[in-house]
CSV table of C-alpha atoms in Angstrom, one decimal:
chain,number,residue,atom,x,y,z
A,15,ALA,CA,-57.3,-48.0,78.5
A,16,GLN,CA,-60.3,-46.5,75.6
A,17,SER,CA,-59.3,-48.8,72.5
A,18,VAL,CA,-61.7,-49.9,69.7
A,19,THR,CA,-62.2,-53.4,67.9
A,20,GLN,CA,-62.8,-53.8,64.3
A,21,PRO,CA,-63.2,-57.5,64.4
A,22,ASP,CA,-63.3,-57.9,60.5
A,23,ILE,CA,-59.5,-57.5,58.5
A,24,HIS,CA,-61.4,-57.5,55.3
A,25,ILE,CA,-65.2,-58.2,54.1
A,26,THR,CA,-65.9,-58.4,50.6
A,27,VAL,CA,-68.9,-58.1,49.1
A,28,SER,CA,-70.9,-57.6,46.0
A,29,GLU,CA,-71.8,-53.8,44.4
A,30,GLY,CA,-75.8,-53.2,45.0
A,31,ALA,CA,-75.5,-55.3,48.6
A,32,SER,CA,-75.5,-54.2,51.6
A,33,LEU,CA,-73.0,-53.2,54.0
A,34,GLU,CA,-72.3,-53.3,57.6
A,35,LEU,CA,-68.4,-53.3,59.1
A,36,ARG,CA,-68.1,-54.3,62.6
A,37,CYS,CA,-67.3,-51.4,65.9
A,38,ASN,CA,-66.5,-52.1,69.6
A,39,TYR,CA,-65.5,-50.2,72.0
A,40,SER,CA,-64.2,-49.8,75.1
A,41,TYR,CA,-64.4,-46.6,77.1
A,42,GLY,CA,-65.0,-45.2,81.1
A,43,ALA,CA,-66.8,-42.4,80.0
A,44,THR,CA,-69.2,-41.7,77.2
A,45,PRO,CA,-67.3,-42.4,74.2
A,46,TYR,CA,-67.4,-39.9,71.2
A,47,LEU,CA,-67.6,-42.6,68.5
A,48,PHE,CA,-66.3,-41.9,64.7
A,49,TRP,CA,-66.0,-43.6,61.6
A,50,TYR,CA,-63.1,-42.4,59.2
A,51,VAL,CA,-62.1,-44.0,55.4
A,52,GLN,CA,-59.0,-43.9,53.5
A,53,SER,CA,-58.6,-44.9,49.6
A,54,PRO,CA,-55.4,-46.4,49.0
A,55,GLY,CA,-52.3,-43.4,49.1
A,56,GLN,CA,-54.6,-41.3,50.5
A,57,GLY,CA,-55.4,-39.5,54.3
A,58,LEU,CA,-58.5,-40.3,56.0
A,59,GLN,CA,-61.9,-38.5,55.2
A,60,LEU,CA,-64.1,-38.4,58.3
A,61,LEU,CA,-67.2,-40.6,57.0
A,62,LEU,CA,-69.5,-39.5,60.5
A,63,LYS,CA,-69.3,-39.2,64.0
A,64,TYR,CA,-71.4,-39.3,67.0
A,65,PHE,CA,-70.9,-37.2,70.0
A,66,SER,CA,-74.7,-37.3,71.8
A,67,GLY,CA,-78.0,-37.2,71.1
A,68,ASP,CA,-79.7,-39.5,68.7
A,69,THR,CA,-78.0,-43.0,68.2
A,70,LEU,CA,-78.7,-43.4,64.6
A,71,VAL,CA,-76.1,-40.9,62.5
A,72,GLN,CA,-76.1,-40.0,59.0
A,73,GLY,CA,-72.5,-39.8,57.3
A,74,ILE,CA,-71.2,-38.7,53.8
A,75,LYS,CA,-71.9,-41.1,50.5
A,76,GLY,CA,-74.7,-42.8,52.0
A,77,PHE,CA,-73.1,-44.6,55.3
A,78,GLU,CA,-74.9,-44.5,58.2
A,79,ALA,CA,-73.9,-45.9,62.1
A,80,GLU,CA,-75.5,-47.2,64.4
A,81,PHE,CA,-74.4,-46.4,68.4
A,82,LYS,CA,-75.4,-49.2,71.0
A,83,ARG,CA,-74.0,-48.9,75.1
A,84,SER,CA,-75.9,-51.5,75.5
A,85,GLN,CA,-73.6,-53.4,73.3
A,86,SER,CA,-70.7,-50.9,73.0
A,87,SER,CA,-71.4,-50.9,69.4
A,88,PHE,CA,-70.8,-48.5,67.2
A,89,ASN,CA,-71.9,-50.5,63.8
A,90,LEU,CA,-71.4,-48.7,59.6
A,91,ARG,CA,-73.5,-49.2,57.0
A,92,LYS,CA,-74.6,-48.8,53.8
A,93,PRO,CA,-78.0,-50.1,51.9
A,94,SER,CA,-76.6,-50.7,49.0
A,95,VAL,CA,-72.1,-50.6,47.9
A,96,HIS,CA,-70.9,-49.1,44.8
A,97,TRP,CA,-67.3,-50.2,43.6
A,98,SER,CA,-66.5,-46.7,45.0
A,99,ASP,CA,-66.6,-48.0,48.3
A,100,ALA,CA,-63.5,-50.1,48.5
A,101,ALA,CA,-61.3,-48.8,51.1
A,102,GLU,CA,-60.5,-49.3,54.9
A,103,TYR,CA,-62.7,-48.8,57.2
A,104,PHE,CA,-61.6,-47.2,60.5
A,105,CYS,CA,-63.6,-47.2,64.0
A,106,ALA,CA,-61.8,-44.7,66.6
A,107,VAL,CA,-63.1,-43.1,69.9
A,108,GLY,CA,-62.2,-39.9,70.8
A,109,ALA,CA,-60.7,-39.7,74.2
A,110,ARG,CA,-59.4,-36.5,76.7
A,111,GLY,CA,-57.6,-33.9,74.5
A,112,ASN,CA,-59.6,-35.0,71.5
A,113,LYS,CA,-56.9,-37.9,71.0
A,114,LEU,CA,-58.2,-40.5,68.7
A,115,VAL,CA,-57.6,-44.2,69.0
A,116,PHE,CA,-58.4,-46.4,66.4
A,117,GLY,CA,-59.0,-50.1,65.5
A,118,ALA,CA,-56.8,-51.8,62.9
A,119,GLY,CA,-59.2,-51.5,60.4
A,120,THR,CA,-61.4,-53.3,57.7
A,121,ILE,CA,-60.9,-53.7,54.1
A,122,LEU,CA,-63.6,-53.3,51.6
A,123,ARG,CA,-64.1,-54.9,48.5
A,124,VAL,CA,-66.6,-54.4,46.3
A,125,LYS,CA,-67.5,-57.5,43.8
A,126,SER,CA,-69.2,-57.2,40.4
B,6,GLU,CA,-60.3,-24.2,51.9
B,7,ALA,CA,-56.8,-25.8,51.2
B,8,GLY,CA,-56.3,-28.8,53.1
B,9,VAL,CA,-53.5,-30.8,55.0
B,10,ALA,CA,-50.1,-30.6,53.5
B,11,GLN,CA,-47.8,-33.0,53.7
B,12,SER,CA,-44.3,-33.2,52.2
B,13,PRO,CA,-42.3,-35.4,51.0
B,14,ARG,CA,-44.9,-37.8,49.9
B,15,TYR,CA,-41.8,-41.1,50.0
B,16,LYS,CA,-39.5,-41.5,51.5
B,17,ILE,CA,-36.3,-44.4,51.1
B,18,ILE,CA,-33.5,-44.2,53.9
B,19,GLU,CA,-31.1,-46.4,55.1
B,20,LYS,CA,-31.7,-47.7,59.1
B,21,ARG,CA,-29.3,-44.9,60.9
B,22,GLN,CA,-29.8,-41.9,58.7
B,23,SER,CA,-32.5,-39.0,59.9
B,24,VAL,CA,-35.5,-37.8,58.0
B,25,ALA,CA,-37.3,-35.3,58.7
B,26,PHE,CA,-41.4,-34.5,58.2
B,27,TRP,CA,-43.2,-31.3,57.2
B,28,CYS,CA,-46.4,-30.6,57.7
B,29,ASN,CA,-48.5,-27.1,57.3
B,30,PRO,CA,-52.0,-27.5,58.4
B,31,ILE,CA,-55.4,-26.3,57.8
B,32,SER,CA,-55.8,-22.8,58.6
B,33,GLY,CA,-56.7,-20.8,61.9
B,34,HIS,CA,-56.1,-24.6,62.9
B,35,ALA,CA,-55.0,-24.2,66.7
B,36,THR,CA,-54.3,-28.6,66.8
B,37,LEU,CA,-52.1,-30.1,65.1
B,38,TYR,CA,-51.6,-34.1,65.4
B,39,TRP,CA,-48.7,-36.4,64.0
B,40,TYR,CA,-49.4,-40.2,63.7
B,41,GLN,CA,-47.5,-43.3,62.8
B,42,GLN,CA,-49.1,-46.1,60.8
B,43,ILE,CA,-47.8,-49.1,60.4
B,44,LEU,CA,-48.9,-51.7,57.4
B,45,GLY,CA,-52.3,-53.3,58.6
B,46,GLN,CA,-52.7,-51.5,61.9
B,47,GLY,CA,-54.3,-48.0,62.5
B,48,PRO,CA,-53.2,-45.1,63.2
B,49,LYS,CA,-51.6,-44.3,66.7
B,50,LEU,CA,-51.1,-40.8,68.0
B,51,LEU,CA,-46.9,-39.6,68.5
B,52,ILE,CA,-47.9,-36.0,69.2
B,53,GLN,CA,-50.4,-33.4,70.0
B,54,PHE,CA,-49.4,-29.9,69.8
B,55,GLN,CA,-51.7,-26.3,70.2
B,56,ASN,CA,-50.6,-23.7,68.9
B,57,ASN,CA,-47.5,-23.8,69.5
B,58,GLY,CA,-47.4,-26.0,73.2
B,59,VAL,CA,-46.6,-29.8,73.4
B,60,VAL,CA,-50.0,-31.8,74.7
B,61,ASP,CA,-49.8,-34.8,74.7
B,62,ASP,CA,-46.3,-37.0,73.3
B,63,SER,CA,-46.9,-40.1,75.7
B,64,GLN,CA,-46.4,-41.9,72.7
B,65,LEU,CA,-43.2,-40.4,70.8
B,66,PRO,CA,-39.8,-42.4,71.2
B,67,LYS,CA,-37.9,-39.8,72.3
B,68,ASP,CA,-34.8,-41.3,71.9
B,69,ARG,CA,-34.8,-41.0,68.4
B,70,PHE,CA,-38.1,-39.0,67.4
B,71,SER,CA,-38.8,-35.4,68.5
B,72,ALA,CA,-41.2,-32.4,67.2
B,73,GLU,CA,-41.6,-29.0,67.0
B,74,ARG,CA,-44.2,-26.5,65.8
B,75,LEU,CA,-42.1,-22.8,66.1
B,76,LYS,CA,-44.8,-20.1,65.5
B,77,GLY,CA,-47.8,-22.6,65.8
B,78,VAL,CA,-48.7,-22.9,62.6
B,79,ASP,CA,-46.4,-25.4,60.3
B,80,SER,CA,-44.6,-28.4,62.3
B,81,THR,CA,-42.1,-30.2,61.4
B,82,LEU,CA,-40.8,-34.5,62.9
B,83,LYS,CA,-38.1,-35.5,62.6
B,84,ILE,CA,-36.4,-39.2,63.4
B,85,GLN,CA,-32.4,-39.9,64.2
B,86,PRO,CA,-31.5,-42.3,63.5
B,87,ALA,CA,-34.3,-44.1,62.3
B,88,LYS,CA,-34.8,-47.8,62.7
B,89,LEU,CA,-36.0,-50.4,60.1
B,90,GLU,CA,-40.1,-50.9,62.2
B,91,ASP,CA,-40.0,-47.0,61.6
B,92,SER,CA,-41.1,-47.9,58.4
B,93,ALA,CA,-45.0,-47.0,58.7
B,94,VAL,CA,-47.3,-43.8,57.5
B,95,TYR,CA,-46.8,-40.8,59.2
B,96,LEU,CA,-50.2,-38.9,59.2
B,97,CYS,CA,-50.7,-35.0,59.8
B,98,ALA,CA,-53.8,-33.7,61.1
B,99,SER,CA,-55.1,-30.9,62.2
B,100,SER,CA,-58.3,-29.2,64.1
B,101,LEU,CA,-60.0,-26.4,65.4
B,102,GLU,CA,-59.1,-26.0,69.0
B,103,VAL,CA,-62.6,-26.4,70.4
B,104,LEU,CA,-62.8,-30.1,72.2
B,105,MET,CA,-63.9,-33.0,70.0
B,106,GLU,CA,-63.7,-31.5,67.1
B,107,THR,CA,-62.9,-32.8,63.6
B,108,GLN,CA,-59.8,-33.7,62.5
B,109,TYR,CA,-58.4,-33.2,59.0
B,110,PHE,CA,-55.5,-35.9,57.8
B,111,GLY,CA,-53.3,-35.5,55.2
B,112,PRO,CA,-52.1,-37.6,52.2
B,113,GLY,CA,-49.2,-38.7,54.5
B,114,THR,CA,-45.8,-39.3,54.3
B,115,ARG,CA,-45.0,-43.0,53.5
B,116,LEU,CA,-41.2,-44.0,54.7
B,117,LEU,CA,-39.4,-47.1,53.9
B,118,VAL,CA,-35.8,-48.0,56.0
B,119,LEU,CA,-33.5,-50.1,54.1
């Protein structure tokens, strides 16, 4: 069965610092991978997705993620964090039939 | 383009009462999903519709949860009777019919069962 692990429940970074959120997945076939962001009281917004091709994927708001098959990872990065990036971030793997399996999320706090 | 609409945004009920949530997907999106997001967890798929047919309801607690998507557009999710552990955010999402298309999420309905 497919699963997603986000090892960090909370992460705190200083504004302007770089960010990396970790995601490891388990899936028997070639995965479709997603990162979503959820602000308090809001639904989920897609940041980026990986289906195939270039393993470095660019998304919205300056985020990028790198697919590493050998490590079963799809880590999210941003070179310089802004206070507005404070939110909860979810990694997900797409399974058969377009079903999404989500990780438990990582809460990002940004300190000024 | 209007996004996914959900109502109500918040609901508080007593256990053993019933409750219903409504979702209107993005126009033209054939696939509609209901997710349950318990505090501290990621969303979990409850049911997936393709037009007005059910594609996947393997994680729907069918003894108390039901969902329908009449006419293949908007959808309702019902809980009857509610339990304390049903307290969660219920998210609706929609996507085009094509495999692995992006899912667009609504703002969710936050349910508290007392």
